[in-house]
Short mmCIF file of C-alpha atoms in Angstrom, two decimals:
data_model
loop_
_atom_site.label_atom_id
_atom_site.label_comp_id
_atom_site.label_asym_id
_atom_site.label_seq_id
_atom_site.Cartn_x
_atom_site.Cartn_y
_atom_site.Cartn_z
CA UNK A 655 -35.64 -29.90 -23.79
CA UNK A 656 -35.14 -32.42 -26.53
CA UNK A 657 -33.84 -36.07 -26.05
CA UNK A 658 -30.32 -35.15 -27.37
CA UNK A 659 -29.98 -32.18 -24.87
CA UNK A 660 -31.13 -34.24 -22.04
CA UNK A 661 -28.59 -37.19 -22.94
CA UNK A 662 -25.90 -34.09 -22.94
CA UNK A 663 -26.86 -32.74 -19.61
CA UNK A 664 -26.86 -36.18 -17.73
CA UNK A 665 -23.26 -36.71 -19.35
CA UNK A 666 -22.20 -33.43 -17.89
CA UNK A 667 -23.58 -34.60 -14.46
CA UNK A 668 -21.60 -37.76 -14.55
CA UNK A 669 -18.57 -35.83 -15.62
CA UNK A 670 -19.25 -33.49 -12.79
CA UNK A 671 -19.56 -36.12 -10.24
CA UNK A 672 -16.17 -37.67 -11.18
CA UNK A 673 -14.34 -34.18 -11.14
CA UNK A 674 -12.09 -34.40 -8.27
CA UNK A 675 -12.18 -31.72 -5.70
CA UNK A 676 -9.03 -30.09 -4.54
CA UNK A 677 -8.33 -27.80 -1.94
CA UNK A 678 -6.91 -24.29 -2.65
CA UNK A 679 -4.33 -25.40 -0.11
CA UNK A 680 -4.12 -28.24 2.23
CA UNK A 681 -4.45 -27.81 5.95
CA UNK A 682 -6.67 -24.79 5.98
CA UNK A 683 -9.79 -26.56 7.25
CA UNK A 684 -10.58 -29.67 8.94
CA UNK A 685 -12.24 -32.65 6.49
CA UNK A 686 -15.14 -34.19 8.50
CA UNK A 687 -15.63 -37.91 8.87
CA UNK A 688 -19.33 -37.72 8.93
CA UNK A 689 -22.32 -35.90 7.37
CA UNK A 690 -23.23 -34.44 10.62
CA UNK A 691 -19.83 -32.85 11.52
CA UNK A 692 -19.23 -29.89 9.70
CA UNK A 693 -15.75 -28.54 8.34
CA UNK A 694 -13.70 -26.01 10.49
CA UNK A 695 -11.02 -23.45 9.87
CA UNK A 696 -7.55 -24.60 11.49
CA UNK A 697 -5.86 -22.18 13.11
CA UNK A 698 -2.99 -21.71 15.56
CA UNK A 699 -3.05 -20.86 19.32
CA UNK A 700 -0.04 -19.71 21.22
CA UNK A 701 0.28 -21.36 24.52
CA UNK A 702 2.41 -18.76 25.99
CA UNK A 703 0.78 -15.17 24.94
CA UNK A 704 -2.66 -16.55 23.90
CA UNK A 705 -2.59 -15.12 20.30
CA UNK A 706 -4.71 -17.02 17.72
CA UNK A 707 -4.05 -17.13 14.09
CA UNK A 708 -5.48 -18.25 10.80
CA UNK A 709 -3.89 -19.70 8.89
CA UNK A 710 -2.23 -21.92 11.13
CA UNK A 711 1.53 -21.05 11.73
CA UNK A 712 3.31 -23.73 9.62
CA UNK A 713 6.70 -23.14 11.34
CA UNK A 714 5.38 -23.29 14.81
CA UNK A 715 6.37 -19.86 15.82
CA UNK A 716 4.30 -17.31 17.44
CA UNK A 717 4.87 -14.07 15.44
CA UNK A 718 3.73 -11.79 18.44
CA UNK A 719 5.84 -13.44 21.31
CA UNK A 720 8.22 -15.77 19.37
CA UNK A 721 7.05 -18.67 21.48
CA UNK A 722 7.45 -22.30 19.84
CA UNK A 723 4.66 -23.36 22.30
CA UNK A 724 1.90 -23.41 19.81
CA UNK A 725 -0.76 -25.76 18.83
CA UNK A 726 -3.43 -26.07 16.40
CA UNK A 727 -6.84 -25.08 17.16
CA UNK A 728 -10.20 -25.64 15.04
CA UNK A 729 -11.71 -22.17 15.03
CA UNK A 730 -15.50 -21.17 15.27
CA UNK A 731 -17.64 -21.62 11.99
CA UNK A 732 -19.38 -18.07 12.97
CA UNK A 733 -18.02 -14.78 12.97
CA UNK A 734 -18.77 -11.02 12.34
CA UNK A 735 -17.77 -9.01 9.27
CA UNK A 736 -15.17 -6.76 10.35
CA UNK A 737 -14.88 -5.04 6.80
CA UNK A 738 -15.68 -5.82 3.26
CA UNK A 739 -15.37 -4.61 -0.32
CA UNK A 740 -16.93 -5.74 -3.66
CA UNK A 741 -14.11 -5.91 -6.19
CA UNK A 742 -15.78 -4.70 -9.61
CA UNK A 743 -12.69 -5.26 -12.02
CA UNK A 744 -11.03 -8.66 -12.78
CA UNK A 745 -7.81 -9.09 -11.10
CA UNK A 746 -5.10 -9.35 -13.76
CA UNK A 747 -3.75 -12.76 -12.69
CA UNK A 748 -4.61 -15.81 -10.69
CA UNK A 749 -8.42 -15.18 -9.70
CA UNK A 750 -10.47 -17.07 -11.90
CA UNK A 751 -13.99 -16.65 -10.10
CA UNK A 752 -16.81 -14.50 -11.00
CA UNK A 753 -16.52 -10.84 -11.08
CA UNK A 754 -17.90 -8.96 -9.20
CA UNK A 755 -16.76 -10.47 -6.18
CA UNK A 756 -17.07 -9.68 -2.28
CA UNK A 757 -14.30 -10.18 -0.12
CA UNK A 758 -13.38 -8.88 3.37
CA UNK A 759 -12.27 -9.49 6.95
CA UNK A 760 -14.19 -11.67 9.54
CA UNK A 761 -13.64 -11.61 13.05
CA UNK A 762 -14.12 -14.87 14.94
CA UNK A 763 -15.03 -15.22 18.65
CA UNK A 764 -11.45 -16.57 19.52
CA UNK A 765 -10.01 -13.10 18.70
CA UNK A 766 -8.62 -13.58 15.11
CA UNK A 767 -9.64 -11.80 12.01
CA UNK A 768 -8.92 -13.49 8.68
CA UNK A 769 -9.54 -12.45 5.02
CA UNK A 770 -12.19 -14.36 3.38
CA UNK A 771 -14.50 -14.35 0.26
CA UNK A 772 -18.09 -14.00 0.85
CA UNK A 773 -20.84 -16.03 -1.07
CA UNK A 774 -24.64 -16.59 -1.20
CA UNK A 775 -25.27 -12.91 -0.61
CA UNK A 776 -26.59 -9.92 -1.93
CA UNK A 777 -23.64 -7.57 -2.11
CA UNK A 778 -25.66 -4.56 -1.26
CA UNK A 779 -26.56 -6.20 2.16
CA UNK A 780 -23.21 -6.90 3.35
CA UNK A 781 -22.53 -4.71 6.56
CA UNK A 782 -19.74 -4.24 9.08
CA UNK A 783 -21.09 -6.30 12.26
CA UNK A 784 -23.13 -9.01 10.21
CA UNK A 785 -23.13 -12.47 11.54
CA UNK A 786 -21.62 -14.96 8.91
CA UNK A 787 -20.82 -18.47 8.90
CA UNK A 788 -18.06 -20.77 7.14
CA UNK A 789 -18.82 -22.88 3.91
CA UNK A 790 -16.27 -24.78 1.81
CA UNK A 791 -17.21 -24.41 -1.80
CA UNK A 792 -15.96 -24.20 -5.23
CA UNK A 793 -13.72 -21.22 -5.98
CA UNK A 794 -12.87 -22.31 -9.71
CA UNK A 795 -11.99 -25.19 -12.13
CA UNK A 796 -8.53 -25.82 -12.93
CA UNK A 797 -6.91 -26.88 -16.38
CA UNK A 798 -7.62 -30.61 -15.88
CA UNK A 799 -11.51 -29.76 -15.04
CA UNK A 800 -11.01 -30.28 -11.11
CA UNK A 801 -12.99 -28.34 -8.77
CA UNK A 802 -10.57 -26.21 -6.72
CA UNK A 803 -12.38 -25.50 -3.35
CA UNK A 804 -11.80 -22.85 -0.81
CA UNK A 805 -13.40 -21.57 2.41
CA UNK A 806 -15.71 -18.66 2.21
CA UNK A 807 -18.25 -16.86 4.63
CA UNK A 808 -21.92 -16.44 3.80
CA UNK A 809 -24.67 -14.58 5.86
CA UNK A 810 -25.45 -16.82 8.92
CA UNK A 811 -28.79 -18.79 8.89
CA UNK A 812 -30.42 -17.77 12.17
CA UNK A 813 -32.58 -21.01 12.58
CA UNK A 814 -29.55 -23.28 12.92
CA UNK A 815 -28.58 -21.68 16.26
CA UNK A 816 -26.08 -24.20 17.55
CA UNK A 817 -23.13 -23.13 19.94
CA UNK A 818 -19.93 -23.46 17.96
CA UNK B 852 24.03 4.94 19.60
CA UNK B 853 26.78 6.25 17.67
CA UNK B 854 26.84 10.28 17.49
CA UNK B 855 25.22 11.35 14.13
CA UNK B 856 26.50 14.11 12.04
CA UNK B 857 24.44 16.80 10.30
CA UNK B 858 23.08 15.72 7.07
CA UNK B 859 22.10 18.37 4.57
CA UNK B 860 20.26 18.03 1.18
CA UNK B 861 22.85 19.19 -1.67
CA UNK B 862 20.60 18.93 -4.47
CA UNK B 863 17.46 17.30 -5.95
CA UNK B 864 16.34 16.17 -9.43
CA UNK B 865 12.94 14.92 -10.81
CA UNK B 866 11.66 13.73 -14.20
CA UNK B 867 8.45 14.74 -15.55
CA UNK B 868 6.15 11.76 -14.35
CA UNK B 869 4.32 10.45 -17.25
CA UNK B 870 3.67 7.43 -19.43
CA UNK B 871 6.71 6.86 -21.55
CA UNK B 872 5.55 4.00 -23.70
CA UNK B 873 5.75 5.77 -27.16
CA UNK B 874 2.17 5.34 -27.70
CA UNK B 875 -0.28 7.97 -29.09
CA UNK B 876 2.46 10.57 -29.67
CA UNK B 877 3.81 10.04 -26.18
CA UNK B 878 7.50 10.02 -25.76
CA UNK B 879 9.42 6.57 -25.31
CA UNK B 880 11.71 6.18 -22.38
CA UNK B 881 13.44 3.27 -20.70
CA UNK B 882 12.99 2.95 -17.07
CA UNK B 883 17.13 3.42 -16.37
CA UNK B 884 16.83 6.31 -18.85
CA UNK B 885 14.50 8.07 -16.08
CA UNK B 886 16.78 7.41 -13.29
CA UNK B 887 19.72 8.80 -15.22
CA UNK B 888 17.75 11.90 -16.02
CA UNK B 889 16.84 12.23 -12.38
CA UNK B 890 20.41 11.80 -11.29
CA UNK B 891 21.72 14.49 -13.75
CA UNK B 892 19.08 17.02 -12.78
CA UNK B 893 20.30 16.33 -9.03
CA UNK B 894 23.96 16.54 -9.85
CA UNK B 895 23.10 19.96 -11.73
CA UNK B 896 20.97 21.39 -8.87
CA UNK B 897 23.67 20.57 -6.44
CA UNK B 898 26.32 21.85 -8.42
CA UNK B 899 28.33 18.61 -8.29
CA UNK B 900 30.09 16.29 -10.55
CA UNK B 901 29.55 12.49 -10.54
CA UNK B 902 33.06 12.24 -9.10
CA UNK B 903 31.85 13.93 -6.03
CA UNK B 904 29.31 10.97 -5.31
CA UNK B 905 30.92 8.50 -3.07
CA UNK B 906 28.08 5.96 -2.47
CA UNK B 907 24.72 5.54 -4.40
CA UNK B 908 21.35 3.88 -3.06
CA UNK B 909 18.67 3.16 -5.88
CA UNK B 910 15.01 2.43 -4.91
CA UNK B 911 12.88 0.26 -7.32
CA UNK B 912 10.52 -2.37 -7.69
CA UNK B 913 9.91 -3.88 -11.36
CA UNK B 914 13.45 -2.98 -12.81
CA UNK B 915 15.04 -6.13 -12.65
CA UNK B 916 18.64 -6.95 -11.59
CA UNK B 917 20.89 -3.85 -10.89
CA UNK B 918 18.41 -1.04 -11.26
CA UNK B 919 20.98 1.71 -9.96
CA UNK B 920 23.81 0.25 -12.26
CA UNK B 921 21.70 0.23 -15.24
CA UNK B 922 20.79 4.00 -14.61
CA UNK B 923 24.34 4.85 -13.62
CA UNK B 924 26.75 3.16 -15.99
CA UNK B 925 26.00 5.88 -18.81
CA UNK B 926 27.02 8.49 -16.47
CA UNK B 927 30.10 7.31 -14.65
CA UNK B 928 31.67 4.24 -13.52
CA UNK B 929 33.89 5.35 -10.71
CA UNK B 930 33.94 2.00 -8.54
CA UNK B 931 31.77 3.46 -5.81
CA UNK B 932 29.07 1.18 -4.07
CA UNK B 933 25.69 1.08 -5.82
CA UNK B 934 22.97 -0.43 -3.69
CA UNK B 935 19.94 -1.61 -5.06
CA UNK B 936 16.83 -1.37 -2.71
CA UNK B 937 13.39 -2.90 -3.24
CA UNK B 938 11.16 -2.02 -0.36
CA UNK B 939 7.63 -1.93 -2.40
CA UNK B 940 6.17 1.71 -2.42
CA UNK B 941 8.47 2.94 0.16
CA UNK B 942 11.75 1.75 -1.83
CA UNK B 943 12.59 5.48 -2.38
CA UNK B 944 12.37 6.47 1.35
CA UNK B 945 14.49 3.60 2.14
CA UNK B 946 17.34 4.49 -0.15
CA UNK B 947 17.09 7.97 1.07
CA UNK B 948 17.32 6.46 4.76
CA UNK B 949 20.44 4.27 3.67
CA UNK B 950 22.08 7.56 2.29
CA UNK B 951 21.31 9.48 5.03
CA UNK B 952 22.80 6.83 7.23
CA UNK B 953 25.95 6.51 5.42
CA UNK B 954 26.76 10.39 5.76
CA UNK B 955 25.16 10.60 9.29
CA UNK B 956 27.49 7.97 10.88
CA UNK B 957 30.67 9.43 8.64
CA UNK B 958 31.17 6.64 6.51
CA UNK B 959 30.77 9.14 3.44
CA UNK B 960 30.61 12.83 2.89
CA UNK B 961 28.33 12.75 -0.21
CA UNK B 962 25.94 10.08 -1.05
CA UNK B 963 23.06 9.92 -3.64
CA UNK B 964 19.57 8.32 -2.98
CA UNK B 965 17.50 7.96 -6.26
CA UNK B 966 14.64 5.92 -7.49
CA UNK B 967 12.77 5.25 -10.73
CA UNK B 968 10.32 3.00 -12.23
CA UNK B 969 8.67 2.21 -15.65
CA UNK B 970 5.51 0.81 -14.47
CA UNK B 971 3.44 -2.25 -15.95
CA UNK B 972 -0.08 -1.17 -16.80
CA UNK B 973 -3.21 -2.17 -14.71
CA UNK B 974 -3.79 -2.99 -11.29
CA UNK B 975 -0.28 -2.91 -9.29
CA UNK B 976 0.85 -6.30 -9.35
CA UNK B 977 2.01 -7.57 -5.92
CA UNK B 978 3.52 -10.81 -5.09
CA UNK B 979 3.79 -10.06 -1.42
CA UNK B 980 0.74 -12.40 -0.74
CA UNK B 981 1.21 -16.37 -0.70
CA UNK B 982 0.20 -17.92 -3.84
CA UNK B 983 -3.27 -19.55 -2.74
CA UNK B 984 -4.44 -16.03 -1.46
CA UNK B 985 -3.86 -14.65 -4.95
CA UNK B 986 -5.97 -17.37 -6.17
CA UNK B 987 -8.51 -16.21 -3.84
CA UNK B 988 -8.40 -12.67 -5.35
CA UNK B 989 -7.04 -11.18 -2.09
CA UNK B 990 -3.96 -9.32 -3.52
CA UNK B 991 -6.24 -6.33 -5.12
CA UNK B 992 -4.51 -3.08 -4.12
CA UNK B 993 -7.76 -0.76 -4.11
CA UNK B 994 -9.59 -3.63 -2.23
CA UNK B 995 -7.17 -3.47 0.72
CA UNK B 996 -7.77 0.31 0.96
CA UNK B 997 -11.62 -0.08 0.22
CA UNK B 998 -11.86 -2.25 3.46
CA UNK B 999 -9.64 0.11 5.46
CA UNK B 1000 -12.24 2.89 4.18
CA UNK B 1001 -15.12 1.02 5.16
CA UNK B 1002 -13.45 0.55 8.72
CA UNK B 1003 -12.57 4.25 8.70
CA UNK B 1004 -16.25 5.12 7.84
CA UNK B 1005 -17.56 2.92 10.25
CA UNK B 1006 -15.50 4.19 13.21
CA UNK B 1007 -15.49 8.06 12.14
CA UNK B 1008 -18.60 8.68 10.37
CA UNK B 1009 -16.49 9.89 7.21
CA UNK B 1010 -18.49 9.72 3.95
CA UNK B 1011 -17.85 8.91 0.29
CA UNK B 1012 -17.86 12.68 -0.41
CA UNK B 1013 -15.17 13.16 2.22
CA UNK B 1014 -12.88 10.63 0.52
CA UNK B 1015 -13.65 12.51 -3.02
CA UNK B 1016 -12.46 15.66 -1.37
CA UNK B 1017 -9.00 14.52 -0.99
CA UNK B 1018 -8.83 13.82 -4.85
CA UNK B 1019 -10.27 17.18 -5.61
CA UNK B 1020 -7.89 18.80 -3.45
CA UNK B 1021 -4.87 16.87 -4.63
CA UNK B 1022 -5.77 17.28 -8.31
CA UNK B 1023 -6.17 21.28 -7.93
CA UNK B 1024 -2.63 21.27 -6.35
CA UNK B 1025 -1.32 18.98 -9.09
CA UNK B 1026 -2.45 21.57 -11.74
CA UNK B 1027 0.11 23.87 -10.27
CA UNK B 1028 3.07 21.11 -10.59
CA UNK B 1029 4.68 21.19 -13.90
CA UNK B 1030 6.21 17.47 -13.03
CA UNK B 1031 2.83 15.97 -12.33
CA UNK B 1032 1.23 13.33 -14.70
CA UNK B 1033 -2.38 14.87 -14.15
CA UNK B 1034 -2.36 18.67 -14.15
CA UNK B 1035 -6.15 19.03 -14.76
CA UNK B 1036 -8.38 19.67 -11.95
CA UNK B 1037 -11.59 17.50 -11.16
CA UNK B 1038 -14.75 18.27 -9.54
CA UNK B 1039 -16.56 16.25 -6.75
CA UNK B 1040 -19.17 15.17 -9.03
CA UNK B 1041 -16.53 13.67 -11.42
CA UNK B 1042 -15.07 11.67 -8.61
CA UNK B 1043 -18.30 10.61 -7.28
CA UNK B 1044 -19.55 9.49 -10.89
CA UNK B 1045 -16.20 7.76 -11.74
CA UNK B 1046 -16.14 3.99 -12.40
CA UNK B 1047 -16.35 1.68 -9.20
CA UNK B 1048 -13.14 -0.41 -8.73
CA UNK B 1049 -13.58 -1.87 -5.19
CA UNK B 1050 -16.61 -0.56 -3.37
CA UNK B 1051 -16.43 2.09 -2.32
CA UNK B 1052 -13.32 3.06 -4.24
CA UNK B 1053 -13.66 4.42 -7.61
CA UNK B 1054 -11.56 5.31 -10.40
CA UNK B 1055 -10.71 8.87 -9.27
CA UNK B 1056 -9.92 7.62 -5.67
CA UNK B 1057 -6.89 5.69 -7.18
CA UNK B 1058 -3.76 7.37 -7.84
CA UNK B 1059 -2.74 6.73 -11.70
CA UNK B 1060 0.39 4.98 -12.57
CA UNK B 1061 3.27 6.76 -13.86
CA UNK B 1062 6.73 6.27 -15.11
CA UNK B 1063 9.35 8.53 -13.69
CA UNK B 1064 12.78 9.08 -11.91
CA UNK B 1065 13.55 11.06 -8.54
CA UNK B 1066 17.04 11.76 -7.20
CA UNK B 1067 18.63 13.68 -3.96
CA UNK B 1068 22.19 14.19 -2.99
CA UNK B 1069 22.93 14.17 0.80
CA UNK B 1070 25.94 15.56 2.10
CA UNK B 1071 28.01 16.41 5.53
CA UNK B 1072 28.46 20.03 6.74
CA UNK B 1073 30.54 22.09 4.76
CA UNK B 1074 30.39 19.78 1.56
CA UNK B 1075 27.35 21.77 0.06
CA UNK B 1076 27.77 23.78 -3.29
CA UNK B 1077 24.43 24.90 -4.08
CA UNK B 1078 23.25 28.31 -3.07
CA UNK B 1079 19.99 29.06 -1.46
CA UNK B 1080 18.65 28.04 2.11
CA UNK B 1081 20.33 25.12 3.80
CA UNK B 1082 17.85 22.18 4.44
CA UNK B 1083 18.85 19.34 6.88
CA UNK B 1084 17.35 15.84 7.45
CA UNK B 1085 16.17 16.03 11.14
CA UNK B 1086 14.72 12.44 10.89
CA UNK B 1087 14.61 9.55 8.52
CA UNK B 1088 12.80 6.53 9.97
CA UNK B 1089 11.64 3.40 8.24
CA UNK B 1090 9.50 0.87 10.24
CA UNK B 1091 8.60 -2.52 8.97
CA UNK B 1092 5.78 -5.15 9.93
CA UNK B 1093 4.50 -4.92 13.45
CA UNK B 1094 2.08 -7.49 14.72
CA UNK B 1095 -1.49 -6.19 15.36
CA UNK B 1096 -1.49 -3.50 12.89
CA UNK B 1097 -3.88 -3.59 9.75
CA UNK B 1098 -2.47 -1.57 7.24
CA UNK B 1099 -3.72 -1.05 3.50
CA UNK B 1100 -2.30 -2.64 0.64
CA UNK B 1101 0.10 -4.47 2.97
CA UNK B 1102 -0.13 -8.30 2.13
CA UNK B 1103 -1.04 -10.61 4.59
CA UNK B 1104 -1.06 -8.49 7.70
CA UNK B 1105 -4.51 -8.64 9.50
CA UNK B 1106 -4.88 -7.03 12.91
CA UNK B 1107 -5.40 -9.08 15.98
CA UNK B 1108 -8.26 -8.50 17.93
CA UNK B 1109 -6.57 -8.17 21.17
CA UNK B 1110 -3.45 -6.54 20.50
CA UNK B 1111 -3.30 -3.18 18.89
CA UNK B 1112 -0.04 -1.69 17.05
CA UNK B 1113 -0.13 0.80 14.25
CA UNK B 1114 2.88 0.86 12.02
CA UNK B 1115 2.28 4.61 10.95
CA UNK B 1116 2.15 5.74 14.57
CA UNK B 1117 5.23 3.69 15.35
CA UNK B 1118 7.19 5.20 12.62
CA UNK B 1119 5.98 8.88 13.44
CA UNK B 1120 6.73 8.68 17.13
CA UNK B 1121 10.26 7.48 16.07
CA UNK B 1122 10.48 10.44 14.05
CA UNK B 1123 9.05 12.98 16.65
CA UNK B 1124 11.98 11.54 19.00
CA UNK B 1125 14.87 11.72 16.59
CA UNK B 1126 13.72 15.20 15.29
CA UNK B 1127 12.82 16.57 18.51
CA UNK B 1128 9.71 18.05 16.80
CA UNK B 1129 6.19 17.48 17.15
CA UNK B 1130 3.32 17.31 14.97
CA UNK B 1131 2.27 21.13 15.56
CA UNK B 1132 5.84 22.01 14.24
CA UNK B 1133 4.79 20.78 10.67
CA UNK B 1134 4.36 23.42 8.13
CA UNK B 1135 3.98 21.23 5.20
CA UNK B 1136 3.03 17.65 4.95
CA UNK B 1137 3.26 15.06 2.19
CA UNK B 1138 0.99 12.14 3.36
CA UNK B 1139 0.41 8.98 1.59
CA UNK B 1140 -2.42 9.31 -0.83
CA UNK B 1141 -2.27 6.07 -2.86
CA UNK B 1142 -5.85 5.97 -2.42
CA UNK B 1143 -7.63 9.01 -1.46
CA UNK B 1144 -9.10 8.12 1.97
CA UNK B 1145 -5.56 7.02 2.86
CA UNK B 1146 -4.44 10.73 3.26
CA UNK B 1147 -7.26 11.24 5.89
CA UNK B 1148 -6.28 8.26 8.25
CA UNK B 1149 -2.74 8.95 7.62
CA UNK B 1150 -2.77 12.49 9.00
CA UNK B 1151 -4.55 11.10 12.08
CA UNK B 1152 -2.09 8.38 12.57
CA UNK B 1153 1.08 10.71 12.02
CA UNK B 1154 -0.62 12.78 15.06
CA UNK B 1155 -1.51 15.83 12.87
CA UNK B 1156 -4.74 15.80 14.29
CA UNK B 1157 -6.97 13.47 16.23
CA UNK B 1158 -8.96 10.61 14.76
CA UNK B 1159 -11.88 11.32 12.80
CA UNK B 1160 -10.88 15.03 12.53
CA UNK B 1161 -9.04 14.84 9.15
CA UNK B 1162 -12.24 15.07 7.03
CA UNK B 1163 -13.53 18.37 8.79
CA UNK B 1164 -9.82 19.76 8.35
CA UNK B 1165 -10.09 19.05 4.59
CA UNK B 1166 -13.84 20.39 4.20
CA UNK B 1167 -12.79 23.68 5.85
CA UNK B 1168 -9.65 24.33 3.50
CA UNK B 1169 -7.28 23.67 6.42
CA UNK B 1170 -5.14 21.18 4.14
CA UNK B 1171 -4.99 23.44 1.21
CA UNK B 1172 -1.80 25.33 0.35
CA UNK B 1173 -2.64 28.41 2.28
CA UNK B 1174 -4.48 26.46 4.99
CA UNK B 1175 -3.11 25.53 8.41
CA UNK B 1176 -1.75 22.18 7.48
CA UNK B 1177 -0.80 22.31 3.73
CA UNK B 1178 -0.99 18.58 2.74
CA UNK B 1179 0.16 17.22 -0.72
CA UNK B 1180 1.07 20.41 -2.14
CA UNK B 1181 2.63 19.08 -5.32
CA UNK B 1182 -0.81 17.07 -5.95
CA UNK B 1183 0.51 14.00 -4.12
CA UNK B 1184 0.27 10.44 -5.55
CA UNK B 1185 -3.27 11.40 -6.98
CA UNK B 1186 -1.60 13.87 -9.35
CA UNK B 1187 2.14 12.96 -9.86
CA UNK B 1188 1.00 9.45 -10.55
CA UNK B 1189 3.01 6.44 -8.79
CA UNK B 1190 6.26 5.16 -10.22
CA UNK B 1191 6.99 2.87 -6.98
CA UNK B 1192 10.83 3.30 -6.92
CA UNK B 1193 10.50 7.14 -7.16
CA UNK B 1194 7.33 8.25 -5.30
CA UNK B 1195 8.56 8.31 -1.68
CA UNK B 1196 11.72 10.40 -2.98
CA UNK B 1197 9.31 12.98 -4.95
CA UNK B 1198 7.55 13.53 -1.78
CA UNK B 1199 10.73 14.36 0.21
CA UNK B 1200 11.91 16.58 -2.86
CA UNK B 1201 8.49 18.28 -2.57
CA UNK B 1202 9.15 19.11 1.13
CA UNK B 1203 12.90 20.22 0.32
CA UNK B 1204 11.37 22.82 -2.57
CA UNK B 1205 8.82 23.80 0.04
CA UNK B 1206 11.18 24.74 2.57
CA UNK B 1207 13.75 26.55 0.13
CA UNK B 1208 10.85 28.62 -1.13
CA UNK B 1209 11.27 27.34 -4.52
CA UNK B 1210 7.84 25.65 -5.25
CA UNK B 1211 6.68 28.31 -7.54
CA UNK B 1212 2.96 28.43 -8.14
CA UNK B 1213 2.16 26.11 -5.39
CA UNK B 1214 4.60 27.56 -2.59
CA UNK B 1215 3.33 27.71 0.86
CA UNK B 1216 3.01 31.10 2.12
CA UNK B 1217 4.81 32.33 5.26
CA UNK B 1218 8.18 30.56 4.79
CA UNK B 1219 7.74 27.16 5.98
CA UNK B 1220 10.55 25.81 8.21
CA UNK B 1221 9.72 22.19 8.79
CA UNK B 1222 8.20 19.47 6.81
CA UNK B 1223 7.46 15.85 6.84
CA UNK B 1224 6.85 13.16 4.24
CA UNK B 1225 5.39 9.89 4.90
CA UNK B 1226 5.15 6.94 2.52
CA UNK B 1227 3.80 3.36 2.81
CA UNK B 1228 4.84 0.19 1.37
CA UNK B 1229 3.84 -3.56 0.93
CA UNK B 1230 5.64 -5.48 3.41
CA UNK B 1231 4.13 -3.59 5.13
CA UNK B 1232 6.86 -0.53 5.42
CA UNK B 1233 6.19 2.92 6.87
CA UNK B 1234 8.78 5.71 6.28
CA UNK B 1235 8.77 9.12 7.51
CA UNK B 1236 11.42 11.77 6.85
CA UNK B 1237 11.43 15.16 8.40
CA UNK B 1238 13.40 17.98 6.98
CA UNK B 1239 14.20 21.19 8.51
CA UNK B 1240 15.74 24.56 7.50
#
């Protein structure tokens, strides 16, 4: 790599460091205060019927029992794949990430199923029942060059263990 | 509940389902022209004049404001109420239900239900998902069905070949339907080697798009003018979102682990109750095959067979036109194509024709007496219509 290219490379790095990270939507996951802490998805739990929802219920109403006795709940970072697919064709609007992409439904121990993208995986290895864990990472870059970040799940790293 | 009057179908009309874009030698037609054409065909079939119609309900999704008005103002402006109904892919069945209700309750003696669509090209665009979920790539219709197919395969052992057989059967039936967009058969190999869209859904598992219109005129007892066998509406049911139901292509509905409800089961049970019929009485069925495997779990959820039995019935020919439970005799969405506002009405019209013995080359033998049409729609919605003669 020549000197010019190196200079160009480092300029790009500086640019990427100064790039703002913007969540795809506020309030989907917790933002940790320290490096040891990890983000968790924010759901809702109904204190009357016990149903758990993701995303959290913005209007504070349980759609199962209509109770308003509902609170936010940080959800488990680990779950299992309930179902999945690999989309091979670019959607006509909105989605700007790579294609093909894997998306599906993950079941969390709290008893909620949620729709998610899958990352860090070989598409052929995805299976119903596979252990997966939460990650927050880039979804796409917006027009101003900001990095739009989103929650995704990836095959769980076994060694970490950890009861969460 | 109020006493409901008997409601009969006075006449029906369809357009040829096709792509009317004027390209490559194809005809060009505006959406509203397709609606008009279906209505004029239904009037002719019913032996009625526009002046006989007392109310009109029009199903559509992409046709802008006043879709019904657009189609009817070149036929006659008689001051009757025109109601435009958008209920995604179940719009036509929802319009039918409103026409049925208005006659059954005695508000009108003769009402028109119709629907039409000129479809935008490509994946069916749905704005039923919140914007951030669309940016996440969650709103791809074939992907929703793909995930339901993966679950279905996991729970029943169904295979990709089973899914492909639905397309093969329906395209074979469609080859006997002069109104279908696709009238050419396909082989199992062609389906299984077609382009992957959303694993395990391939191009030939997806129903094609089409532009088209469909119309049915409903009337009270003694108002029918057409000849031939009388067909009455035994049930016209619509159920919308129920918590705990995972339904394909239905926006943000994700099932709970703890609570199980199923929208299709709910609507079918209500239809059995209203009609006094059971699944065993059905002589002909239009199931919802927007994606091929959907037909399989649809039949099971409707109660026409037990869970996991549909692939076996399909394989042994029980779902063929001459089988024990003929399903999608006109080729279904897979052959007709899918003009959203017209689709559910086209299903009902096929049942009507089968019960009247007017289905031509695809006529179910033995004189079917009772039939059912089921459509789904994003929202979600599930509409079940049972016709009897």
